[in-house]
mmCIF file of C-alpha atoms in Angstrom:
data_model
loop_
_atom_site.group_PDB
_atom_site.id
_atom_site.type_symbol
_atom_site.label_atom_id
_atom_site.label_comp_id
_atom_site.label_asym_id
_atom_site.label_seq_id
_atom_site.Cartn_x
_atom_site.Cartn_y
_atom_site.Cartn_z
ATOM 1 C CA UNK A 272 -18.061 -107.599 118.862
ATOM 2 C CA UNK A 273 -14.329 -106.388 118.245
ATOM 3 C CA UNK A 274 -13.880 -103.180 116.946
ATOM 4 C CA UNK A 275 -17.749 -102.298 116.142
ATOM 5 C CA UNK A 276 -20.082 -100.441 118.561
ATOM 6 C CA UNK A 277 -23.466 -99.195 117.656
ATOM 7 C CA UNK A 278 -25.503 -96.554 118.093
ATOM 8 C CA UNK A 279 -28.362 -94.803 115.960
ATOM 9 C CA UNK A 280 -27.434 -91.718 113.715
ATOM 10 C CA UNK A 281 -30.336 -89.878 112.757
ATOM 11 C CA UNK A 282 -31.454 -90.164 109.327
ATOM 12 C CA UNK A 283 -32.055 -86.881 107.347
ATOM 13 C CA UNK A 284 -35.482 -85.566 107.223
ATOM 14 C CA UNK A 285 -36.409 -87.066 110.607
ATOM 15 C CA UNK A 286 -38.208 -85.062 113.149
ATOM 16 C CA UNK A 287 -36.045 -83.884 116.086
ATOM 17 C CA UNK A 288 -38.421 -85.667 118.387
ATOM 18 C CA UNK A 289 -37.159 -89.224 117.303
ATOM 19 C CA UNK A 290 -35.252 -90.741 120.353
ATOM 20 C CA UNK A 291 -31.736 -91.403 119.343
ATOM 21 C CA UNK A 292 -30.456 -94.728 120.588
ATOM 22 C CA UNK A 293 -27.659 -94.097 122.969
ATOM 23 C CA UNK A 294 -28.381 -90.689 123.679
ATOM 24 C CA UNK A 295 -31.098 -90.621 125.827
ATOM 25 C CA UNK A 296 -34.046 -93.091 127.351
ATOM 26 C CA UNK A 297 -37.690 -93.271 126.490
ATOM 27 C CA UNK A 298 -39.945 -93.202 129.623
ATOM 28 C CA UNK A 299 -42.904 -94.058 127.348
ATOM 29 C CA UNK A 300 -41.345 -97.640 127.019
ATOM 30 C CA UNK A 301 -40.774 -100.307 129.339
ATOM 31 C CA UNK A 302 -36.923 -99.655 129.472
ATOM 32 C CA UNK A 303 -34.423 -97.671 127.629
ATOM 33 C CA UNK A 304 -31.236 -99.148 125.444
ATOM 34 C CA UNK A 305 -28.184 -97.849 125.679
ATOM 35 C CA UNK A 306 -25.779 -98.089 122.737
ATOM 36 C CA UNK A 307 -22.476 -96.248 123.030
ATOM 37 C CA UNK A 308 -20.395 -95.351 120.197
ATOM 38 C CA UNK A 309 -21.145 -94.247 116.709
ATOM 39 C CA UNK A 310 -21.711 -95.683 113.324
ATOM 40 C CA UNK A 311 -20.559 -94.900 109.790
ATOM 41 C CA UNK A 312 -23.285 -93.284 107.651
ATOM 42 C CA UNK A 313 -25.807 -96.277 106.371
ATOM 43 C CA UNK A 314 -24.434 -95.580 102.883
ATOM 44 C CA UNK A 315 -20.529 -96.137 103.804
ATOM 45 C CA UNK A 316 -19.259 -97.614 100.474
ATOM 46 C CA UNK A 317 -16.914 -99.604 102.393
ATOM 47 C CA UNK A 318 -19.074 -101.694 104.643
ATOM 48 C CA UNK A 319 -21.661 -101.958 101.676
ATOM 49 C CA UNK A 320 -18.785 -103.371 99.566
ATOM 50 C CA UNK A 321 -17.741 -105.949 102.453
ATOM 51 C CA UNK A 322 -21.175 -107.257 102.991
ATOM 52 C CA UNK A 323 -21.542 -107.973 99.096
ATOM 53 C CA UNK A 324 -18.466 -109.620 98.873
ATOM 54 C CA UNK A 325 -18.962 -111.718 102.266
ATOM 55 C CA UNK A 326 -22.403 -112.714 101.179
ATOM 56 C CA UNK A 327 -20.875 -113.624 97.553
ATOM 57 C CA UNK A 328 -18.301 -115.753 99.035
ATOM 58 C CA UNK A 329 -20.616 -117.684 101.316
ATOM 59 C CA UNK A 330 -23.073 -118.419 98.304
ATOM 60 C CA UNK A 331 -25.918 -120.754 98.942
ATOM 61 C CA UNK A 332 -24.352 -121.527 102.140
ATOM 62 C CA UNK A 333 -25.678 -118.548 103.743
ATOM 63 C CA UNK A 334 -29.262 -117.439 103.612
ATOM 64 C CA UNK A 335 -30.216 -113.778 105.246
ATOM 65 C CA UNK A 336 -33.661 -113.003 106.321
ATOM 66 C CA UNK A 337 -34.693 -109.624 107.432
ATOM 67 C CA UNK A 338 -37.860 -108.467 109.435
ATOM 68 C CA UNK A 339 -39.798 -105.961 108.021
ATOM 69 C CA UNK A 340 -38.748 -103.285 110.863
ATOM 70 C CA UNK A 341 -35.082 -103.736 109.995
ATOM 71 C CA UNK A 342 -33.231 -100.629 108.673
ATOM 72 C CA UNK A 343 -33.022 -100.357 104.907
ATOM 73 C CA UNK A 344 -29.236 -100.667 105.059
ATOM 74 C CA UNK A 345 -29.863 -104.235 106.288
ATOM 75 C CA UNK A 346 -32.584 -105.051 104.457
ATOM 76 C CA UNK A 347 -30.919 -104.833 101.073
ATOM 77 C CA UNK A 348 -29.070 -107.893 101.967
ATOM 78 C CA UNK A 349 -31.953 -109.801 103.042
ATOM 79 C CA UNK A 350 -32.980 -113.043 100.681
ATOM 80 C CA UNK A 351 -36.409 -112.774 102.045
ATOM 81 C CA UNK A 352 -38.060 -110.202 104.372
ATOM 82 C CA UNK A 353 -41.326 -110.780 106.041
ATOM 83 C CA UNK A 354 -42.749 -111.174 109.472
ATOM 84 C CA UNK A 355 -40.859 -113.407 112.184
ATOM 85 C CA UNK A 356 -43.065 -116.881 111.624
ATOM 86 C CA UNK A 357 -42.770 -116.212 107.694
ATOM 87 C CA UNK A 358 -39.050 -115.921 107.892
ATOM 88 C CA UNK A 359 -38.389 -118.861 110.298
ATOM 89 C CA UNK A 360 -40.550 -121.211 107.801
ATOM 90 C CA UNK A 361 -38.592 -119.719 104.856
ATOM 91 C CA UNK A 362 -35.032 -120.821 106.695
ATOM 92 C CA UNK A 363 -36.298 -124.343 107.352
ATOM 93 C CA UNK A 364 -37.346 -124.617 103.681
ATOM 94 C CA UNK A 365 -33.644 -123.971 102.755
ATOM 95 C CA UNK A 366 -31.932 -127.114 104.089
ATOM 96 C CA UNK A 367 -29.137 -126.396 101.903
ATOM 97 C CA UNK A 368 -28.066 -123.384 103.743
ATOM 98 C CA UNK A 369 -25.643 -123.961 106.452
ATOM 99 C CA UNK A 370 -25.718 -120.580 108.004
ATOM 100 C CA UNK A 371 -29.257 -118.568 108.509
ATOM 101 C CA UNK A 372 -28.344 -114.998 109.417
ATOM 102 C CA UNK A 373 -31.539 -113.854 111.081
ATOM 103 C CA UNK A 374 -31.615 -110.016 110.766
ATOM 104 C CA UNK A 375 -34.296 -109.555 113.733
ATOM 105 C CA UNK A 376 -34.628 -109.928 117.450
ATOM 106 C CA UNK A 377 -33.653 -112.828 119.637
ATOM 107 C CA UNK A 378 -37.078 -114.826 119.819
ATOM 108 C CA UNK A 379 -37.295 -114.656 115.945
ATOM 109 C CA UNK A 380 -33.947 -116.517 115.714
ATOM 110 C CA UNK A 381 -35.092 -118.879 118.538
ATOM 111 C CA UNK A 382 -37.885 -119.731 116.182
ATOM 112 C CA UNK A 383 -35.644 -120.588 113.302
ATOM 113 C CA UNK A 384 -33.314 -122.515 115.321
ATOM 114 C CA UNK A 385 -36.590 -124.579 116.684
ATOM 115 C CA UNK A 386 -37.863 -124.943 112.899
ATOM 116 C CA UNK A 387 -34.542 -125.622 111.046
ATOM 117 C CA UNK A 388 -32.599 -128.787 110.952
ATOM 118 C CA UNK A 389 -29.568 -129.730 113.192
ATOM 119 C CA UNK A 390 -27.080 -129.320 110.202
ATOM 120 C CA UNK A 391 -28.169 -125.489 110.099
ATOM 121 C CA UNK A 392 -26.884 -122.703 112.338
ATOM 122 C CA UNK A 393 -28.745 -119.759 113.116
ATOM 123 C CA UNK A 394 -26.665 -116.365 113.714
ATOM 124 C CA UNK A 395 -28.143 -113.262 115.358
ATOM 125 C CA UNK A 396 -25.621 -110.487 114.413
ATOM 126 C CA UNK A 397 -26.122 -108.717 117.668
ATOM 127 C CA UNK A 398 -27.058 -110.707 120.838
ATOM 128 C CA UNK A 399 -28.309 -107.408 122.618
ATOM 129 C CA UNK A 400 -31.141 -107.478 119.697
ATOM 130 C CA UNK A 401 -33.777 -108.673 122.137
ATOM 131 C CA UNK A 402 -37.660 -107.685 122.528
ATOM 132 C CA UNK A 403 -38.968 -105.784 125.443
ATOM 133 C CA UNK A 404 -42.345 -107.553 124.965
ATOM 134 C CA UNK A 405 -40.975 -111.138 124.932
ATOM 135 C CA UNK A 406 -39.218 -110.247 128.166
ATOM 136 C CA UNK A 407 -41.986 -109.132 129.946
ATOM 137 C CA UNK A 408 -43.126 -112.769 130.145
ATOM 138 C CA UNK A 409 -40.049 -114.837 131.894
ATOM 139 C CA UNK A 410 -40.576 -118.440 132.441
ATOM 140 C CA UNK A 411 -40.329 -118.543 136.471
ATOM 141 C CA UNK A 412 -43.111 -115.770 136.403
ATOM 142 C CA UNK A 413 -45.275 -117.822 133.896
ATOM 143 C CA UNK A 414 -44.562 -120.872 136.228
ATOM 144 C CA UNK A 415 -45.843 -118.991 139.302
ATOM 145 C CA UNK A 416 -49.008 -117.685 137.831
ATOM 146 C CA UNK A 417 -49.748 -121.273 136.582
ATOM 147 C CA UNK A 418 -48.971 -122.571 140.213
ATOM 148 C CA UNK A 419 -51.741 -119.798 141.237
ATOM 149 C CA UNK A 420 -54.097 -121.245 138.937
ATOM 150 C CA UNK A 421 -53.499 -124.893 139.916
ATOM 151 C CA UNK A 422 -54.147 -124.247 143.486
ATOM 152 C CA UNK A 423 -57.528 -122.572 142.454
ATOM 153 C CA UNK A 424 -58.304 -125.403 140.547
ATOM 154 C CA UNK A 425 -58.249 -123.548 137.351
ATOM 155 C CA UNK A 426 -55.253 -124.966 135.725
ATOM 156 C CA UNK A 427 -56.953 -127.879 134.269
ATOM 157 C CA UNK A 428 -59.531 -125.645 132.804
ATOM 158 C CA UNK A 429 -57.117 -123.006 131.392
ATOM 159 C CA UNK A 430 -55.264 -123.238 127.934
ATOM 160 C CA UNK A 431 -52.204 -121.305 127.594
ATOM 161 C CA UNK A 432 -51.929 -119.215 124.380
ATOM 162 C CA UNK A 433 -48.877 -117.582 123.422
ATOM 163 C CA UNK A 434 -48.111 -114.985 120.899
ATOM 164 C CA UNK A 435 -45.410 -115.648 118.513
ATOM 165 C CA UNK A 436 -43.513 -112.783 120.039
ATOM 166 C CA UNK A 437 -42.305 -114.741 122.976
ATOM 167 C CA UNK A 438 -39.173 -116.776 124.231
ATOM 168 C CA UNK A 439 -38.591 -120.254 123.189
ATOM 169 C CA UNK A 440 -39.107 -121.157 127.122
ATOM 170 C CA UNK A 441 -42.523 -119.766 126.951
ATOM 171 C CA UNK A 442 -43.339 -121.407 123.799
ATOM 172 C CA UNK A 443 -42.142 -124.647 125.271
ATOM 173 C CA UNK A 444 -44.365 -124.134 128.622
ATOM 174 C CA UNK A 445 -47.304 -123.667 126.307
ATOM 175 C CA UNK A 446 -46.480 -126.919 124.393
ATOM 176 C CA UNK A 447 -46.228 -128.876 127.716
ATOM 177 C CA UNK A 448 -49.266 -127.525 129.053
ATOM 178 C CA UNK A 449 -51.439 -128.485 125.925
ATOM 179 C CA UNK A 450 -51.851 -125.014 124.476
ATOM 180 C CA UNK A 451 -51.035 -123.136 121.057
ATOM 181 C CA UNK A 452 -48.674 -120.332 119.475
ATOM 182 C CA UNK A 453 -50.361 -117.683 117.449
ATOM 183 C CA UNK A 454 -49.308 -114.800 115.293
ATOM 184 C CA UNK A 455 -51.220 -111.441 114.826
ATOM 185 C CA UNK A 456 -53.091 -112.691 111.743
ATOM 186 C CA UNK A 457 -54.323 -116.062 113.396
ATOM 187 C CA UNK A 458 -55.054 -114.936 116.884
ATOM 188 C CA UNK A 459 -58.986 -115.798 116.536
ATOM 189 C CA UNK A 460 -58.340 -119.054 114.975
ATOM 190 C CA UNK A 461 -55.833 -119.780 117.868
ATOM 191 C CA UNK A 462 -58.400 -118.763 120.639
ATOM 192 C CA UNK A 463 -61.355 -120.546 118.953
ATOM 193 C CA UNK A 464 -59.384 -123.803 119.213
ATOM 194 C CA UNK A 465 -58.388 -122.627 122.949
ATOM 195 C CA UNK A 466 -62.075 -122.641 123.920
ATOM 196 C CA UNK A 467 -62.752 -125.848 122.269
ATOM 197 C CA UNK A 468 -60.298 -127.368 124.664
ATOM 198 C CA UNK A 469 -60.937 -125.406 127.944
ATOM 199 C CA UNK A 470 -63.001 -122.766 129.808
ATOM 200 C CA UNK A 471 -60.487 -120.285 129.835
ATOM 201 C CA UNK A 472 -57.099 -118.793 128.185
ATOM 202 C CA UNK A 473 -53.855 -117.545 129.778
ATOM 203 C CA UNK A 474 -52.829 -115.194 126.703
ATOM 204 C CA UNK A 475 -49.115 -114.453 126.740
ATOM 205 C CA UNK A 476 -47.135 -112.068 126.804
ATOM 206 C CA UNK A 477 -49.329 -109.054 124.579
ATOM 207 C CA UNK A 478 -52.355 -108.076 126.278
ATOM 208 C CA UNK A 479 -53.368 -105.700 123.581
ATOM 209 C CA UNK A 480 -53.562 -108.509 120.821
ATOM 210 C CA UNK A 481 -55.080 -110.731 123.224
ATOM 211 C CA UNK A 482 -57.946 -108.144 124.355
ATOM 212 C CA UNK A 483 -58.438 -106.854 120.813
ATOM 213 C CA UNK A 484 -58.998 -110.390 119.572
ATOM 214 C CA UNK A 485 -61.511 -111.351 122.493
ATOM 215 C CA UNK A 486 -63.551 -108.403 122.546
ATOM 216 C CA UNK A 487 -63.584 -106.933 118.639
ATOM 217 C CA UNK A 488 -63.513 -110.428 116.966
ATOM 218 C CA UNK A 489 -64.984 -113.005 119.666
ATOM 219 C CA UNK A 490 -68.043 -110.713 120.996
ATOM 220 C CA UNK A 491 -66.223 -111.097 124.462
ATOM 221 C CA UNK A 492 -66.783 -108.004 126.895
ATOM 222 C CA UNK A 493 -64.048 -106.061 128.752
ATOM 223 C CA UNK A 494 -65.249 -107.590 131.999
ATOM 224 C CA UNK A 495 -64.408 -111.090 130.713
ATOM 225 C CA UNK A 496 -60.716 -110.133 130.766
ATOM 226 C CA UNK A 497 -58.392 -109.808 133.521
ATOM 227 C CA UNK A 498 -54.994 -108.269 133.577
ATOM 228 C CA UNK A 499 -52.508 -110.670 135.205
ATOM 229 C CA UNK A 500 -49.296 -108.589 136.667
ATOM 230 C CA UNK A 501 -46.278 -110.876 137.583
ATOM 231 C CA UNK A 502 -45.037 -108.489 139.709
ATOM 232 C CA UNK A 503 -48.070 -108.594 142.196
ATOM 233 C CA UNK A 504 -49.254 -111.249 144.409
ATOM 234 C CA UNK A 505 -51.833 -113.411 142.573
ATOM 235 C CA UNK A 506 -51.056 -111.342 139.684
ATOM 236 C CA UNK A 507 -53.033 -108.692 141.474
ATOM 237 C CA UNK A 508 -56.277 -110.276 141.265
ATOM 238 C CA UNK A 509 -58.513 -111.906 143.496
ATOM 239 C CA UNK A 510 -59.504 -115.499 143.260
ATOM 240 C CA UNK A 511 -63.219 -114.719 142.313
ATOM 241 C CA UNK A 512 -61.879 -112.422 139.414
ATOM 242 C CA UNK A 513 -59.573 -115.395 137.969
ATOM 243 C CA UNK A 514 -62.488 -117.605 138.551
ATOM 244 C CA UNK A 515 -65.022 -115.237 136.627
ATOM 245 C CA UNK A 516 -62.628 -114.483 133.937
ATOM 246 C CA UNK A 517 -62.670 -116.093 130.395
ATOM 247 C CA UNK A 518 -59.452 -114.151 129.256
ATOM 248 C CA UNK A 519 -56.588 -113.717 131.557
ATOM 249 C CA UNK A 520 -54.032 -111.538 129.771
ATOM 250 C CA UNK A 521 -50.641 -111.357 130.917
ATOM 251 C CA UNK A 522 -49.198 -107.843 131.481
ATOM 252 C CA UNK A 523 -46.994 -107.309 128.596
ATOM 253 C CA UNK A 524 -46.867 -104.946 125.462
ATOM 254 C CA UNK A 525 -45.029 -103.978 122.522
ATOM 255 C CA UNK A 526 -42.924 -100.554 123.550
ATOM 256 C CA UNK A 527 -43.472 -99.409 119.907
ATOM 257 C CA UNK A 528 -47.063 -100.322 119.253
ATOM 258 C CA UNK A 529 -47.922 -99.244 122.809
ATOM 259 C CA UNK A 530 -46.794 -95.591 122.236
ATOM 260 C CA UNK A 531 -49.794 -95.099 120.059
ATOM 261 C CA UNK A 532 -52.873 -93.005 121.788
ATOM 262 C CA UNK A 533 -56.379 -92.345 121.115
ATOM 263 C CA UNK A 534 -55.005 -88.656 120.888
ATOM 264 C CA UNK A 535 -52.840 -89.663 117.872
ATOM 265 C CA UNK A 536 -55.607 -90.957 115.993
ATOM 266 C CA UNK A 537 -57.997 -87.871 116.808
ATOM 267 C CA UNK A 538 -55.045 -85.581 115.957
ATOM 268 C CA UNK A 539 -54.352 -86.894 112.641
ATOM 269 C CA UNK A 540 -58.053 -86.854 111.513
ATOM 270 C CA UNK A 541 -57.945 -83.261 112.209
ATOM 271 C CA UNK A 542 -54.921 -82.367 110.139
ATOM 272 C CA UNK A 543 -55.402 -85.094 107.263
ATOM 273 C CA UNK A 544 -58.906 -84.824 105.984
ATOM 274 C CA UNK A 545 -60.388 -88.220 104.684
ATOM 275 C CA UNK A 546 -57.229 -90.062 106.176
ATOM 276 C CA UNK A 547 -57.452 -93.658 106.673
ATOM 277 C CA UNK A 548 -56.082 -94.961 110.088
ATOM 278 C CA UNK A 549 -54.319 -98.355 109.575
ATOM 279 C CA UNK A 550 -52.939 -99.874 112.731
ATOM 280 C CA UNK A 551 -51.319 -103.200 114.046
ATOM 281 C CA UNK A 552 -53.413 -105.423 116.960
ATOM 282 C CA UNK A 553 -50.592 -104.748 119.409
ATOM 283 C CA UNK A 554 -51.740 -101.296 119.774
ATOM 284 C CA UNK A 555 -53.978 -99.987 122.609
ATOM 285 C CA UNK A 556 -57.694 -100.977 122.746
ATOM 286 C CA UNK A 557 -58.918 -97.679 122.175
ATOM 287 C CA UNK A 558 -56.642 -97.102 119.052
ATOM 288 C CA UNK A 559 -57.750 -99.919 117.481
ATOM 289 C CA UNK A 560 -61.249 -99.250 118.091
ATOM 290 C CA UNK A 561 -60.712 -95.731 116.573
ATOM 291 C CA UNK A 562 -58.813 -97.198 113.524
ATOM 292 C CA UNK A 563 -60.333 -97.684 110.397
ATOM 293 C CA UNK A 564 -58.625 -100.964 109.493
ATOM 294 C CA UNK A 565 -56.458 -103.240 111.942
ATOM 295 C CA UNK A 566 -54.260 -105.987 110.917
ATOM 296 C CA UNK A 567 -50.935 -107.741 110.780
ATOM 297 C CA UNK A 568 -47.720 -106.343 109.442
ATOM 298 C CA UNK A 569 -48.476 -108.220 106.189
ATOM 299 C CA UNK A 570 -51.865 -106.922 106.209
ATOM 300 C CA UNK A 571 -50.693 -103.403 106.707
ATOM 301 C CA UNK A 572 -48.552 -103.945 103.383
ATOM 302 C CA UNK A 573 -51.063 -105.674 101.329
ATOM 303 C CA UNK A 574 -53.727 -102.868 102.158
ATOM 304 C CA UNK A 575 -51.002 -100.127 101.514
ATOM 305 C CA UNK A 576 -50.028 -101.828 98.235
ATOM 306 C CA UNK A 577 -53.874 -102.246 97.271
ATOM 307 C CA UNK A 578 -54.931 -98.827 98.095
ATOM 308 C CA UNK A 579 -55.744 -96.320 95.300
ATOM 309 C CA UNK A 580 -53.349 -93.502 94.011
ATOM 310 C CA UNK A 581 -53.907 -90.356 96.065
ATOM 311 C CA UNK A 582 -55.425 -91.936 99.169
ATOM 312 C CA UNK A 583 -53.890 -90.861 102.802
ATOM 313 C CA UNK A 584 -53.017 -93.450 105.238
ATOM 314 C CA UNK A 585 -51.755 -92.949 108.973
ATOM 315 C CA UNK A 586 -50.354 -96.031 109.666
ATOM 316 C CA UNK A 587 -49.598 -97.358 113.646
ATOM 317 C CA UNK A 588 -46.874 -99.503 113.251
ATOM 318 C CA UNK A 589 -42.803 -99.309 113.438
ATOM 319 C CA UNK A 590 -41.335 -96.699 111.878
ATOM 320 C CA UNK A 591 -38.946 -98.443 109.546
ATOM 321 C CA UNK A 592 -41.739 -100.080 107.676
ATOM 322 C CA UNK A 593 -44.026 -97.056 107.352
ATOM 323 C CA UNK A 594 -40.930 -94.950 105.981
ATOM 324 C CA UNK A 595 -40.222 -97.733 103.460
ATOM 325 C CA UNK A 596 -43.966 -98.115 102.324
ATOM 326 C CA UNK A 597 -44.033 -94.217 101.780
ATOM 327 C CA UNK A 598 -41.109 -94.354 99.726
ATOM 328 C CA UNK A 599 -42.450 -97.212 97.512
ATOM 329 C CA UNK A 600 -45.862 -95.478 97.118
ATOM 330 C CA UNK A 601 -44.915 -91.727 96.300
ATOM 331 C CA UNK A 602 -48.591 -91.765 94.682
ATOM 332 C CA UNK A 603 -49.974 -92.136 98.215
ATOM 333 C CA UNK A 604 -49.790 -89.912 101.211
ATOM 334 C CA UNK A 605 -48.594 -92.168 103.814
ATOM 335 C CA UNK A 606 -47.421 -91.175 107.129
ATOM 336 C CA UNK A 607 -46.429 -92.681 110.858
ATOM 337 C CA UNK A 608 -49.564 -92.143 112.956
ATOM 338 C CA UNK A 609 -47.777 -90.591 115.827
ATOM 339 C CA UNK A 610 -46.010 -87.009 115.775
ATOM 340 C CA UNK A 611 -43.375 -88.113 118.027
ATOM 341 C CA UNK A 612 -41.939 -90.888 116.134
ATOM 342 C CA UNK A 613 -39.621 -93.740 117.476
ATOM 343 C CA UNK A 614 -38.040 -96.626 116.025
ATOM 344 C CA UNK A 615 -38.032 -99.887 117.813
ATOM 345 C CA UNK A 616 -34.736 -99.669 119.470
ATOM 346 C CA UNK A 617 -33.881 -103.355 120.072
ATOM 347 C CA UNK A 618 -34.729 -104.255 116.391
ATOM 348 C CA UNK A 619 -32.267 -101.502 115.338
ATOM 349 C CA UNK A 620 -29.172 -103.060 117.183
ATOM 350 C CA UNK A 621 -28.917 -105.012 113.941
ATOM 351 C CA UNK A 622 -27.058 -102.675 111.614
ATOM 352 C CA UNK A 623 -24.488 -102.615 108.926
ATOM 353 C CA UNK A 624 -21.524 -103.087 110.783
ATOM 354 C CA UNK A 625 -22.871 -105.850 112.823
ATOM 355 C CA UNK A 626 -24.020 -107.751 109.539
ATOM 356 C CA UNK A 627 -20.492 -107.435 108.236
ATOM 357 C CA UNK A 628 -18.871 -108.648 110.919
ATOM 358 C CA UNK A 629 -21.259 -111.584 111.249
ATOM 359 C CA UNK A 630 -20.977 -112.357 107.494
ATOM 360 C CA UNK A 631 -16.991 -111.997 107.588
ATOM 361 C CA UNK A 632 -16.653 -114.228 110.573
ATOM 362 C CA UNK A 633 -18.529 -117.219 108.621
ATOM 363 C CA UNK A 634 -16.313 -116.442 105.429
ATOM 364 C CA UNK A 635 -13.106 -117.000 107.828
ATOM 365 C CA UNK A 636 -14.783 -120.254 109.407
ATOM 366 C CA UNK A 637 -16.106 -118.769 112.609
ATOM 367 C CA UNK A 638 -19.694 -118.941 113.513
ATOM 368 C CA UNK A 639 -20.555 -115.892 116.015
ATOM 369 C CA UNK A 640 -23.654 -115.339 118.031
ATOM 370 C CA UNK A 641 -24.986 -118.471 117.307
ATOM 371 C CA UNK A 642 -28.571 -118.913 118.749
ATOM 372 C CA UNK A 643 -29.491 -122.644 120.147
ATOM 373 C CA UNK A 644 -32.531 -123.729 121.969
ATOM 374 C CA UNK A 645 -31.987 -126.942 124.135
ATOM 375 C CA UNK A 646 -33.606 -130.035 122.938
ATOM 376 C CA UNK A 647 -36.096 -130.328 125.615
ATOM 377 C CA UNK A 648 -37.446 -126.834 125.099
ATOM 378 C CA UNK A 649 -37.377 -126.938 121.437
ATOM 379 C CA UNK A 650 -39.477 -130.268 121.365
ATOM 380 C CA UNK A 651 -42.175 -128.730 123.357
ATOM 381 C CA UNK A 652 -42.175 -125.385 121.563
ATOM 382 C CA UNK A 653 -42.472 -127.488 118.386
ATOM 383 C CA UNK A 654 -45.501 -129.190 119.411
ATOM 384 C CA UNK A 655 -47.209 -125.727 120.293
ATOM 385 C CA UNK A 656 -45.992 -124.492 117.017
ATOM 386 C CA UNK A 657 -47.334 -127.706 115.275
ATOM 387 C CA UNK A 658 -50.735 -127.265 117.053
ATOM 388 C CA UNK A 659 -50.775 -123.635 115.483
ATOM 389 C CA UNK A 660 -50.063 -125.179 111.857
ATOM 390 C CA UNK A 661 -52.782 -127.539 112.108
ATOM 391 C CA UNK A 662 -55.573 -124.965 113.108
ATOM 392 C CA UNK A 663 -58.318 -124.737 110.543
ATOM 393 C CA UNK A 664 -57.346 -122.523 107.712
ATOM 394 C CA UNK A 665 -53.856 -122.210 108.769
#
């Protein structure tokens, strides 16, 4: 992107423990993200004016999607906000929009391309906006795991289920092999369906969502679940372990939600009497067990909105959303679950300079950073997505 580089400028009132993008790496996450350079302040009036002008010039030809975890400076230009699947469906429902500018991460833009028409073009303002969880399940690794199951005679009895937070390649693999996609809010329905089709599930790529759903919602035991590590021969498991398992969990996790610990929960309960702990099901099993309520991003938002004035909430999800909820509900005490706060580093790659650049290029007739999924992958991914939409209660 010519003339624009990106790093994070620390917002005011943010604890010094905040990881500054481009100024270090976080050993608690799967990998660090380097973002050299400096950003103008989020309130830079020139950038705000330029984004406003470019969006107005494009009119109905552009539709801007903003994921809940995006920065406020970006969210202000979104036509719709929501979780990844809701946003992809919103894009598909607006065929008149030639350009879908997805302020999110790569797998989300892929889903939008799969669900929209060939006449629509999906743009991701920064191609470096990826997802560490999605990256933890690469297609060759999953195909190797399937080969292991096939050699043991287990593949024909196993149904692959992938979380929405996965690449188009993985969704395509699942569609080719009779599986289904799920979200954090319909994971149980997807797993109920899968166990009607087979005896076992290979759950990709988030181990925590799979484990929490199986154990806390479906009555499985932890012994029914095994963890498949793609970096070890046979996933680090014996043939007997794979044969006995009901749920084969992929060794993947969300680098933000995986930060929350049981100590975080115990600490906030000591500090804030009567606090309600509300967490996302991508959190570790012991965190979810210790929480008062668990649910998807949309569930978290609805719960906070419906909460009585004066109530206290410690929320275990991405910090941009928690800060936005706190500002929107000053009559409630809303805090981040962990003392050492951290934004989703890759989600924050989408900043105002990148958005301005993408919009102004579209005004000039140039489509930058277009996200496309090849026809075969898109077809099979759509099969898995359609199966999700056909689930009872969907």
